[in-house]
Short mmCIF file of N, CA and C in Angstrom, two decimals:
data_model
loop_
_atom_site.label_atom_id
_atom_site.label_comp_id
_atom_site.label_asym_id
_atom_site.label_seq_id
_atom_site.Cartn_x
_atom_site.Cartn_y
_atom_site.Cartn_z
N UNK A 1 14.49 116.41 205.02
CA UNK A 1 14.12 116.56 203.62
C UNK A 1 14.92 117.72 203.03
N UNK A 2 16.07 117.56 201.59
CA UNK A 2 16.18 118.68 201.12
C UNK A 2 15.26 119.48 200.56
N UNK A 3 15.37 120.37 200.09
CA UNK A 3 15.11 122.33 200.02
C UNK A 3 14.39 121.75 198.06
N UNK A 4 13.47 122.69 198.10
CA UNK A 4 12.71 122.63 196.42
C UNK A 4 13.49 124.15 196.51
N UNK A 5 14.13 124.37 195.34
CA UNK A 5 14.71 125.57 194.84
C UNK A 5 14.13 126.16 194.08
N UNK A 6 13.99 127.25 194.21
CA UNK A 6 13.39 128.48 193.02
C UNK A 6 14.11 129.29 192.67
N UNK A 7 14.37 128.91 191.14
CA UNK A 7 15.43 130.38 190.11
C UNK A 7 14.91 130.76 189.29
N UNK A 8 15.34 132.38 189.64
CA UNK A 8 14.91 133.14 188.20
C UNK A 8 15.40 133.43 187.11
N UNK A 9 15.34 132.82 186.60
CA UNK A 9 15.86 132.54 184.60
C UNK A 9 15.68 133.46 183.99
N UNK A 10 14.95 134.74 184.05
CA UNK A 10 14.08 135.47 183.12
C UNK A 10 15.10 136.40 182.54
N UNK A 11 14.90 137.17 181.36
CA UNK A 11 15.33 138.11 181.03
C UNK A 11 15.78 139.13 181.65
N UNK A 12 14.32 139.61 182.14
CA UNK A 12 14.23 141.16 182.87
C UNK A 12 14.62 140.97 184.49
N UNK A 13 14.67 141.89 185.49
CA UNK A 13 14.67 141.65 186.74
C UNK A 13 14.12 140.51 187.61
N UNK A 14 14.26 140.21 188.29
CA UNK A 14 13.24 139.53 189.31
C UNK A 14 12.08 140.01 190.12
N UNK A 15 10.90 139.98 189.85
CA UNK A 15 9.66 140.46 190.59
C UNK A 15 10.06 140.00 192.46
N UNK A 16 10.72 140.08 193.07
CA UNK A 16 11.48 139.83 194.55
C UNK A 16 9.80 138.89 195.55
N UNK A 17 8.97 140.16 195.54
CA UNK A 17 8.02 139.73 196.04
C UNK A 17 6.59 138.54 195.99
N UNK A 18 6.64 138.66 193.92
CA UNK A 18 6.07 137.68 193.48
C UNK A 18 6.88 136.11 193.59
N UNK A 19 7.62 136.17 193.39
CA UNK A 19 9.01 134.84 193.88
C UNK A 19 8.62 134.65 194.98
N UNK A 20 8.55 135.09 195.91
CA UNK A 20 8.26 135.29 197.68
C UNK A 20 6.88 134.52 197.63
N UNK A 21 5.91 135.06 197.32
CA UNK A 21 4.29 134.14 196.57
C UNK A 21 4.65 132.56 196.50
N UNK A 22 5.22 132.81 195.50
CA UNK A 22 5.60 130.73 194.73
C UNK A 22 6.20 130.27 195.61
N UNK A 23 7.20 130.98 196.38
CA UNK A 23 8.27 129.87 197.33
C UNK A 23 7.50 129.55 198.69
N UNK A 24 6.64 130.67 198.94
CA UNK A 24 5.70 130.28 200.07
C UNK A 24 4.33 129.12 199.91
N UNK A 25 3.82 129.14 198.63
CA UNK A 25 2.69 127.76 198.21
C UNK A 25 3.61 126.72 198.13
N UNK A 26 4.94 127.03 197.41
CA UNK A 26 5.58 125.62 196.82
C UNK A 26 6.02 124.79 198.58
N UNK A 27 6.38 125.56 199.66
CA UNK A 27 6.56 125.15 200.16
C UNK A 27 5.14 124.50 201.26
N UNK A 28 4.17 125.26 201.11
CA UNK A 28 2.78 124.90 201.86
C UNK A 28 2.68 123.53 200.90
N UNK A 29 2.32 123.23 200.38
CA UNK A 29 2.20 122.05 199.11
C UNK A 29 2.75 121.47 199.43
N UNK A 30 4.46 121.47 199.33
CA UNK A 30 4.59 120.08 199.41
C UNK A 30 5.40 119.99 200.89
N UNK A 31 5.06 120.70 201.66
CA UNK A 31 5.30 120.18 202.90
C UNK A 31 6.99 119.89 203.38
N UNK A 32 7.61 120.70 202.23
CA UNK A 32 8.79 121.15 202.33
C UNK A 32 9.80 122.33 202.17
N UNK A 33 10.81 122.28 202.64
CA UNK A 33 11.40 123.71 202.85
C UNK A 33 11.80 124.28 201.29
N UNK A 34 11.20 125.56 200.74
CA UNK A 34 10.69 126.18 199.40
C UNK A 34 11.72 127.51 199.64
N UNK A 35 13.46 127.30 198.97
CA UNK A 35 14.41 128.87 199.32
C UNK A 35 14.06 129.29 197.85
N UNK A 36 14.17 130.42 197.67
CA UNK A 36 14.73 131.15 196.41
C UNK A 36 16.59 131.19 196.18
N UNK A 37 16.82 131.04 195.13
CA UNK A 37 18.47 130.61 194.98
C UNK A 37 18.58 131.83 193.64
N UNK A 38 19.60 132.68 194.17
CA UNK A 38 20.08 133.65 193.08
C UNK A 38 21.41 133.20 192.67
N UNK A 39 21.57 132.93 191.13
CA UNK A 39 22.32 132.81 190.49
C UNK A 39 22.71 133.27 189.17
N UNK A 40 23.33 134.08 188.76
CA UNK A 40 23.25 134.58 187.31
C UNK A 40 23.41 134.06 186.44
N UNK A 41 23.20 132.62 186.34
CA UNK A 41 23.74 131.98 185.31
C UNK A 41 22.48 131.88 184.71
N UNK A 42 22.26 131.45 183.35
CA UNK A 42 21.12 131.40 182.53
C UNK A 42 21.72 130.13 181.19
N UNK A 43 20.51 129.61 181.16
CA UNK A 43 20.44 128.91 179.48
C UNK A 43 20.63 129.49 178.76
N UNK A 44 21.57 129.02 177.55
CA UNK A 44 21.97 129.69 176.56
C UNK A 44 21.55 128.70 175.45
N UNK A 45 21.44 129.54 174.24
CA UNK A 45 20.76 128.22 172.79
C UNK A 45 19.27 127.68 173.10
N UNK A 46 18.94 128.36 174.14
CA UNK A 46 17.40 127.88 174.13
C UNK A 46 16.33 128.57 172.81
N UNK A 47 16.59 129.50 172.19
CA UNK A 47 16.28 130.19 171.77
C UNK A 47 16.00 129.99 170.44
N UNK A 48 14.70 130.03 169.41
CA UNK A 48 14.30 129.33 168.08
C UNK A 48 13.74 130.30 167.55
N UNK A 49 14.88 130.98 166.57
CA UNK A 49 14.40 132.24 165.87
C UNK A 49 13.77 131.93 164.87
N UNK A 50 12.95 130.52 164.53
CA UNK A 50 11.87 130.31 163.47
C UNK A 50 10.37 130.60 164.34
N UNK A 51 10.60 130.59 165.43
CA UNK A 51 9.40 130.45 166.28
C UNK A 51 9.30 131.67 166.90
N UNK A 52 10.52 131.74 167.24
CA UNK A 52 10.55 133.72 167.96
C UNK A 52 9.99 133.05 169.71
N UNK A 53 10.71 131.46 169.76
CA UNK A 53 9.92 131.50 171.48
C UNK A 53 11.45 130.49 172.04
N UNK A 54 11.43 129.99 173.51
CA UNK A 54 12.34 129.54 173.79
C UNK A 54 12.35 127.76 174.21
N UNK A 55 12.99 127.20 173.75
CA UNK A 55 12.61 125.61 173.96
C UNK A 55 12.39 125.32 175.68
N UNK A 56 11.53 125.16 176.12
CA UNK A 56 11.42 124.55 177.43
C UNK A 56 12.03 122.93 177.96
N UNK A 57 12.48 122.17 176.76
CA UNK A 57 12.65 120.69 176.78
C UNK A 57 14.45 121.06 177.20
N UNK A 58 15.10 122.07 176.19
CA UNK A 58 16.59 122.67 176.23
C UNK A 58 16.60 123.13 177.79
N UNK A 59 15.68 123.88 177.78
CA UNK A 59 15.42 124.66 179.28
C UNK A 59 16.10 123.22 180.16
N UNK A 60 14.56 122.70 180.44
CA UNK A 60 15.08 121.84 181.48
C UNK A 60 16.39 120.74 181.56
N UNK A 61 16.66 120.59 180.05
CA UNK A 61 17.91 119.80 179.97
C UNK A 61 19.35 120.84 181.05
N UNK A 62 19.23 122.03 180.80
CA UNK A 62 20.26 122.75 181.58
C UNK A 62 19.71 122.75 182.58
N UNK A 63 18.67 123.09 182.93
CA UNK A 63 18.24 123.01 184.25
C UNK A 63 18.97 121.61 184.98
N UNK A 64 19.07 120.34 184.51
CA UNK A 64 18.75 119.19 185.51
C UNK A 64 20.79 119.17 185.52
N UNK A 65 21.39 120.08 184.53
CA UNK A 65 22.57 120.01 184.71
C UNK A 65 23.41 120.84 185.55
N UNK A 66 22.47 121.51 185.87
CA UNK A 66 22.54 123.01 186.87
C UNK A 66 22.10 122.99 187.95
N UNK A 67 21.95 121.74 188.58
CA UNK A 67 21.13 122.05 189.83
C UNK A 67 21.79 122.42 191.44
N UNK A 68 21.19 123.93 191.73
CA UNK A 68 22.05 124.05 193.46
C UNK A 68 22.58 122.96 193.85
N UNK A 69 23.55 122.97 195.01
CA UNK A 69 24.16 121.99 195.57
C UNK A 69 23.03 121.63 196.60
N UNK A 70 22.81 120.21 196.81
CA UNK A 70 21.36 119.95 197.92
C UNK A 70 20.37 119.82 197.57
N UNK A 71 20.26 120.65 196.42
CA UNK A 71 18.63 120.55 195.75
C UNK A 71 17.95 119.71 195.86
N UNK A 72 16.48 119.33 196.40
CA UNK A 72 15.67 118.11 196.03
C UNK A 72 15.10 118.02 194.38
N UNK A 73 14.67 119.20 194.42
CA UNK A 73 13.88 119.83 193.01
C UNK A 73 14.27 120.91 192.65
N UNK A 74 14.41 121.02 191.28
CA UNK A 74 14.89 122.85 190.88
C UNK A 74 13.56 123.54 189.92
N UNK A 75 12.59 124.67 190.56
CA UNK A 75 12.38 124.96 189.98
C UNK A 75 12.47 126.67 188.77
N UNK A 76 12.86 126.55 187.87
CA UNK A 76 13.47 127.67 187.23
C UNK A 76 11.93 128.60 186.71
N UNK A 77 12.25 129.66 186.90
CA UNK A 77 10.98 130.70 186.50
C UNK A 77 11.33 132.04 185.98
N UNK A 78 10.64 131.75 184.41
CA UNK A 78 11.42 132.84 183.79
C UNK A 78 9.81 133.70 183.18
N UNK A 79 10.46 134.68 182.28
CA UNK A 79 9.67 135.70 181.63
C UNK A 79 9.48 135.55 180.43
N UNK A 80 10.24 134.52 179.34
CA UNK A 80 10.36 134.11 178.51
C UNK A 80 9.09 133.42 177.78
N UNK A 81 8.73 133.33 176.57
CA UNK A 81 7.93 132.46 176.50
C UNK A 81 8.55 131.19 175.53
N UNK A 82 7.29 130.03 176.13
CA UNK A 82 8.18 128.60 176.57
C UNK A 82 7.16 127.84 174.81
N UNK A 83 8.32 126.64 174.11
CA UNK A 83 7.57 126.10 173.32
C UNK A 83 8.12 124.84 173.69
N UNK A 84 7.29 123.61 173.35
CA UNK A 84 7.52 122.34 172.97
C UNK A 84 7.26 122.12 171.62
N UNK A 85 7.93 121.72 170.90
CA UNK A 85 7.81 121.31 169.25
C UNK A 85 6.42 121.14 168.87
N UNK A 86 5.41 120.28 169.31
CA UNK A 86 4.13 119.42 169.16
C UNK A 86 3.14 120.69 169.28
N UNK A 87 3.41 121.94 170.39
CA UNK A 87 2.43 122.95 170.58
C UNK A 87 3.02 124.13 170.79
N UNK A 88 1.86 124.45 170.17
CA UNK A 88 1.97 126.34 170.01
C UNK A 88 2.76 127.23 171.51
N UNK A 89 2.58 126.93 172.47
CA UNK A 89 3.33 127.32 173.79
C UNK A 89 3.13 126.23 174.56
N UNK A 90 3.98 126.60 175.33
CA UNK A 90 3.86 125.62 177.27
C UNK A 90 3.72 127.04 178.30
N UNK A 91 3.04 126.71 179.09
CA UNK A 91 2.60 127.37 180.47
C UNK A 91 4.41 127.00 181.15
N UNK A 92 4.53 125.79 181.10
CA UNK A 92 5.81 124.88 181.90
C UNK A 92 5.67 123.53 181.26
N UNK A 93 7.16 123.34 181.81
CA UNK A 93 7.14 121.81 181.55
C UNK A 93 8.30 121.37 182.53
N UNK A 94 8.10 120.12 182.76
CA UNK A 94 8.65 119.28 183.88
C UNK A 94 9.23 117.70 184.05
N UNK A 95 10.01 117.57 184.25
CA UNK A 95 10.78 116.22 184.02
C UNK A 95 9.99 115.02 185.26
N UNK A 96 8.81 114.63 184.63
CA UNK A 96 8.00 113.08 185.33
C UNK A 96 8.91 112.61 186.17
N UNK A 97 8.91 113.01 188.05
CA UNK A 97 9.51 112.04 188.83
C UNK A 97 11.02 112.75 188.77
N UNK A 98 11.21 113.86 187.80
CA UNK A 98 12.56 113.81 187.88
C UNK A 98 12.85 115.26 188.77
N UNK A 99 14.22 116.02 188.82
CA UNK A 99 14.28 117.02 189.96
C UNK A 99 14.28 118.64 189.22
N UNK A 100 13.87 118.51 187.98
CA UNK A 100 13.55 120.00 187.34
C UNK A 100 12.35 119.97 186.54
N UNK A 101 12.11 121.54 186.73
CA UNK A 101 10.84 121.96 186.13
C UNK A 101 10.98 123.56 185.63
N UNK A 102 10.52 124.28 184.65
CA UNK A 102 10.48 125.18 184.41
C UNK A 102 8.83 125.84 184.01
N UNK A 103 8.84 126.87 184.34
CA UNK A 103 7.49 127.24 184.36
C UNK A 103 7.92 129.11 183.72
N UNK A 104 6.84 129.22 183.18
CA UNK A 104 6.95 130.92 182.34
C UNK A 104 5.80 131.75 182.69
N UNK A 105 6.01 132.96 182.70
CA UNK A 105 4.66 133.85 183.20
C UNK A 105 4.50 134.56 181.97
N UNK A 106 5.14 134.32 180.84
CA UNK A 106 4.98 135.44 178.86
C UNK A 106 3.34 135.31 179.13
N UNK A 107 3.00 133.91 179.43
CA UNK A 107 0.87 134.21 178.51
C UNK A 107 0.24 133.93 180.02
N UNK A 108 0.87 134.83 181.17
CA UNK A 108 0.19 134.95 182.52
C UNK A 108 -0.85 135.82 182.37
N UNK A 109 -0.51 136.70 181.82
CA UNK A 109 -1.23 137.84 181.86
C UNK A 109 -1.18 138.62 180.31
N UNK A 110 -1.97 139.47 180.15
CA UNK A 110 -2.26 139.96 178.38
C UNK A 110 -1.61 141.67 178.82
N UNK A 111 -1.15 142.16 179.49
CA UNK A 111 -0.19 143.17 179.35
C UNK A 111 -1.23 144.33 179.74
N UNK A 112 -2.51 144.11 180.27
CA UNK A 112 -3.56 145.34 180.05
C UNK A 112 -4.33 145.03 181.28
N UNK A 113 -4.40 146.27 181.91
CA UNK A 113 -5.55 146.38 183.23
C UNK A 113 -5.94 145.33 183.36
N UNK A 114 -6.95 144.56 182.43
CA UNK A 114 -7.85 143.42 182.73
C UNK A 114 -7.17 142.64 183.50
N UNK A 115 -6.02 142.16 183.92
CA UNK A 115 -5.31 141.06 184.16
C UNK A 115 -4.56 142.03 184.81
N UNK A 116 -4.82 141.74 186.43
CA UNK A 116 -4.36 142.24 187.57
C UNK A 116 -2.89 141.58 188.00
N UNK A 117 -2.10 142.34 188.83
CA UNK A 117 -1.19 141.72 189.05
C UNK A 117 -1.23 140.52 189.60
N UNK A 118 -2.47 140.75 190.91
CA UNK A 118 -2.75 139.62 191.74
C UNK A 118 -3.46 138.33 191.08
N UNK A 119 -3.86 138.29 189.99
CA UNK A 119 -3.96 137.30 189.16
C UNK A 119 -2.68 137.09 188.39
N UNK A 120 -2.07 137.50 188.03
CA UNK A 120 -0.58 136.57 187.25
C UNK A 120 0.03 136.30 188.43
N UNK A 121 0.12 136.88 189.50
CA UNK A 121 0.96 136.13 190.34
C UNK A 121 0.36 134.86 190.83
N UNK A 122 -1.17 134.90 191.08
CA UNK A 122 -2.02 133.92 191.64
C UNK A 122 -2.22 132.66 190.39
N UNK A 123 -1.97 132.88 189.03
CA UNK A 123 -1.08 131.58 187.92
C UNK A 123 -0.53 131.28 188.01
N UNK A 124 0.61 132.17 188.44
CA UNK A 124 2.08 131.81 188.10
C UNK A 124 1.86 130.89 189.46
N UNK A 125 1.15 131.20 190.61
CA UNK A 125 1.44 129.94 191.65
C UNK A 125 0.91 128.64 191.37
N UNK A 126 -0.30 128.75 190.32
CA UNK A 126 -0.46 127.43 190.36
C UNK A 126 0.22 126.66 189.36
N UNK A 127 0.80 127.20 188.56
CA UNK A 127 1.61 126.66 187.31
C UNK A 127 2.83 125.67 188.16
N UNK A 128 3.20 127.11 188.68
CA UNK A 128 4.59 126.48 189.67
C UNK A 128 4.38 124.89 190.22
N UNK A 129 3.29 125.40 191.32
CA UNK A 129 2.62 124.05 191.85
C UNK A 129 2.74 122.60 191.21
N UNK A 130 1.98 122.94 190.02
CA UNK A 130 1.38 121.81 189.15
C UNK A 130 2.86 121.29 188.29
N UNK A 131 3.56 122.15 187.98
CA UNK A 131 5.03 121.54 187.59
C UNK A 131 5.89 120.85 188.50
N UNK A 132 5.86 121.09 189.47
CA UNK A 132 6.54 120.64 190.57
C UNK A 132 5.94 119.63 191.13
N UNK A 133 4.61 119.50 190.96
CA UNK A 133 3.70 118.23 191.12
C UNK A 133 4.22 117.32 190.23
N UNK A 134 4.86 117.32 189.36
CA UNK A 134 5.28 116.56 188.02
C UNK A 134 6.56 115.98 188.65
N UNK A 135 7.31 116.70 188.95
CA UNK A 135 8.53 116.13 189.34
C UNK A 135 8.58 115.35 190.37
N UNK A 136 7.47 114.96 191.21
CA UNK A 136 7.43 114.07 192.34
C UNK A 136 6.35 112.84 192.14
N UNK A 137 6.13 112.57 190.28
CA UNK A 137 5.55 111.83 189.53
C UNK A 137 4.18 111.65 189.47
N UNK A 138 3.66 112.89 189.97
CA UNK A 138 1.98 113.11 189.90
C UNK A 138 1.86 113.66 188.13
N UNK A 139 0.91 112.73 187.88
CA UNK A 139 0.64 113.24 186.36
C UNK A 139 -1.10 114.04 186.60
N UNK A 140 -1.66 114.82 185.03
CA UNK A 140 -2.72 115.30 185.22
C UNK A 140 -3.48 114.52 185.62
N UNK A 141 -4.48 115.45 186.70
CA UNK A 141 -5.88 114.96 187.50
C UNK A 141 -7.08 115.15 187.22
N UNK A 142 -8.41 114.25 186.97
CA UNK A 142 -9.49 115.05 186.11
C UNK A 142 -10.41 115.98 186.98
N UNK A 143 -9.88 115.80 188.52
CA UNK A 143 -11.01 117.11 188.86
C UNK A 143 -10.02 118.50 188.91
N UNK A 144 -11.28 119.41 187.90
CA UNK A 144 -10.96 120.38 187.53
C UNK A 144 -10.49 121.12 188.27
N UNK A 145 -10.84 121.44 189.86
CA UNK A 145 -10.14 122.61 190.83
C UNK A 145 -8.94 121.76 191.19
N UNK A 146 -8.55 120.74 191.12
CA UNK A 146 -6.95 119.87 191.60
C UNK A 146 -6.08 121.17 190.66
N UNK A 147 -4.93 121.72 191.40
CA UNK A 147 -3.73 121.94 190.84
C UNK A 147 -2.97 121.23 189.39
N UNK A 148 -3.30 119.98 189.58
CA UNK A 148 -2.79 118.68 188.55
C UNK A 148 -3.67 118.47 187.25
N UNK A 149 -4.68 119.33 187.45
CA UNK A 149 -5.41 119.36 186.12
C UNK A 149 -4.62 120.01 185.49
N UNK A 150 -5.11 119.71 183.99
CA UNK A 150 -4.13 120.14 182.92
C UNK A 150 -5.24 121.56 182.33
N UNK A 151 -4.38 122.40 182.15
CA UNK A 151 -4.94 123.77 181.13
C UNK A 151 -4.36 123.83 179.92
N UNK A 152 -5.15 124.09 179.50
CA UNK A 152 -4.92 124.14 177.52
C UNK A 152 -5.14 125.71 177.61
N UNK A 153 -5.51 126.74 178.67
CA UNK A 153 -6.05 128.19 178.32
C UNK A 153 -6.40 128.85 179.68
N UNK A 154 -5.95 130.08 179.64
CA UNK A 154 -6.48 130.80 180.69
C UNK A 154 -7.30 130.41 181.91
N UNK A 155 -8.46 130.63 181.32
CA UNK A 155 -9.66 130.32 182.00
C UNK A 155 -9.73 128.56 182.79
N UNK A 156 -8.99 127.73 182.39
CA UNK A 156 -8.45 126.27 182.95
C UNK A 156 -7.64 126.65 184.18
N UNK A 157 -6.32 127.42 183.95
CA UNK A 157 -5.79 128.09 184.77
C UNK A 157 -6.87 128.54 185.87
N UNK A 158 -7.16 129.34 185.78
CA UNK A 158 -7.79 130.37 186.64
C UNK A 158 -9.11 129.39 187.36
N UNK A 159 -9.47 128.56 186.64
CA UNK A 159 -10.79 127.72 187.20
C UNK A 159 -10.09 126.55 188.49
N UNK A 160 -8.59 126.49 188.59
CA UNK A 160 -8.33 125.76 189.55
C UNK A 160 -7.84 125.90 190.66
N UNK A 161 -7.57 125.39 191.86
CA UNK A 161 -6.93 125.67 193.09
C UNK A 161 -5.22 125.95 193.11
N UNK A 162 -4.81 126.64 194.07
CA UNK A 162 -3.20 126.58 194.10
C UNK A 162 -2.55 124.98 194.76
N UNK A 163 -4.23 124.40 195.06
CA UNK A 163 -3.46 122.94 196.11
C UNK A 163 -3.64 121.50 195.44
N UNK A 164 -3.00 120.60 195.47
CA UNK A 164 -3.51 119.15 195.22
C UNK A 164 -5.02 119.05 196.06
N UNK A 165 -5.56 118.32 195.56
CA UNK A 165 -6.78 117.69 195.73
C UNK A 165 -6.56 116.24 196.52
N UNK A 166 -7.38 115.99 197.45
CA UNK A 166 -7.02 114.71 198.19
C UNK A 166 -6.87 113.65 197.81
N UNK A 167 -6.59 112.92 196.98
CA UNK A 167 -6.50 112.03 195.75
C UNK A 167 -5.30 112.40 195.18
N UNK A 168 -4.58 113.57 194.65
CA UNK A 168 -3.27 114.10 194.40
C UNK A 168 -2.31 113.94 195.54
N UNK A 169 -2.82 114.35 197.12
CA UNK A 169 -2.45 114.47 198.03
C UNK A 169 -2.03 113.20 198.74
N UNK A 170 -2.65 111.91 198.16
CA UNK A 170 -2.40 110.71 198.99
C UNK A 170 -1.17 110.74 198.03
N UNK A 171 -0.96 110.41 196.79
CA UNK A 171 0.06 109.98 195.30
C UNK A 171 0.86 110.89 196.22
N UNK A 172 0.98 111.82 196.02
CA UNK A 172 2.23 112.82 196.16
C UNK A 172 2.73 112.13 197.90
N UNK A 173 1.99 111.87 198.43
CA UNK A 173 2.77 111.04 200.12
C UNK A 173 3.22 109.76 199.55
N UNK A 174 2.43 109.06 198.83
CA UNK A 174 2.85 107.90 198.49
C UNK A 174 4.18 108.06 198.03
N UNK A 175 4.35 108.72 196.76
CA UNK A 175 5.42 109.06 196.15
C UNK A 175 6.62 109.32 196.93
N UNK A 176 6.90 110.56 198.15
CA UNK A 176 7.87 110.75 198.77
C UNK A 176 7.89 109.11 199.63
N UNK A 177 7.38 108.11 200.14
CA UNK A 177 7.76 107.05 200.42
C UNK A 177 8.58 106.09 199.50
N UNK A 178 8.18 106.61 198.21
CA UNK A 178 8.84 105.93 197.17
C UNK A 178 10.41 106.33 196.89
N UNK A 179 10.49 107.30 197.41
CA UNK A 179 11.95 108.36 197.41
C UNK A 179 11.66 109.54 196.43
N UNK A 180 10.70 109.92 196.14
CA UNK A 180 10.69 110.49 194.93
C UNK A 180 11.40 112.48 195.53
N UNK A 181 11.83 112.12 196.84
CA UNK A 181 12.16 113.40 197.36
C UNK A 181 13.57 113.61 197.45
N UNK A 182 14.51 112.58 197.27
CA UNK A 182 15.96 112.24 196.99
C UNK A 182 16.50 113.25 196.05
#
C-alpha cells in the first residue's frame, strides 16, 4: 500500500510535534503507512481579499496537482483559514474518493487559555481523520461519536471520536477493495 502524505501549507512554522499527532492517527485509521513530506512549496491565489479567508476548493485544486511522488492521498494542513463560497468557513474539505484533502486549525482553537493545546491538537486529529475519510469515499455518518459525522461547530467537533465507527470501518475496507487506495 502507498504512504497517505502530510504537508504543511501554513503560513507560520510547522508545530513538528503536533504533525507527529495527525500522522500517527492518520496512520492508526487507516491502517496505512502516514509520512510527513516537507516541501516549501505553497498555493498561491488562494486568497479572497473580499472575504479576508482562503479558498479551500483552489486549495485542493493545487493540492491534487502537487501531489509527492507515490502518494496514495495528500493531506495538506495549514494555519490559514479555509472558505467554500456557500459557507461562512470550512474546518476542511476533501475531494470524494479522490487523493487530496485539506484541513485548517484558524477556528481550532479561540486563541485563549480556555482552549488547551491538547484540545486543538486533539481537532485538528479528528478533522484530519474525517477528511481523509472523504478521500477513500466515506461520506458523513449519523452516529455522532463516528469521526465521519459532520460538525457545523466546536462542540460537534469535540463530541466525536478520532476513529471510524464500525459501520464507517466496514465502507472504508470495502472501499480499499474497490481500489480506492491507488
Amino acid at each position: 500500500m502507498a504512504a497517505i502524505y502530510l504537508w504543511w501549507i501554513g503560513a507560520d512554522a510547522a508545530d513538528r510535534d503536533l504533525l507527529e499527532q495527525v500522522r500517527q492517527q492518520v496512520g492508526r485509521t487507516f491502517e496505512a503507512p502516514a509520512v510527513l513530506w516537507d516541501d516549501p512549496s505553497r498555493p498561491t491565489g488562494t486568497y479572497d481579499t473580499r472575504r479576508g479567508q482562503h479558498s479551500s476548493t483552489q486549495i485542493l485544486r493545487w493540492l491534487a496537482a502537487h501531489q509527492p511522488p507515490g502518494a496514495m492521498k495528500t493531506l495538506a494542513i495549514t494555519d490559514v483559514d479555509l472558505f467554500i463560497p456557500v459557507l461562512t468557513f470550512v474546518y476542511g474539505e476533501a475531494q470524494l474518493g479522490g487523493r487530496a484533502a485539506v484541513v485548517s486549525m484558524a477556528r481550532l482553537g479561540d486563541g485563549t487559555a480556555r482552549v488547551s493545546p491538547a484540545m486543538v491538537s486533539a481537532r485538528l486529529v479528528k478533522e484530519a481523520v474525517h477528511e481523509l475519510g472523504h478521500t477513500f469515499g466515506l461520506t458523513h455518518c449519523g452516529s455522532e461519536r463516528c469521526v465521519m459525522t459532520r460538525s457545523v461547530n466546536m462542540a460537534g467537533v469535540d463530541r466525536k471520536a478520532a476513529v471510524l465507527c464500525a459501520d464507517c470501518r466496514t465502507v472504508y475496507r470495502d472501499r480499499l477493495l474497490e481500489g480506492y487506495d491507488q
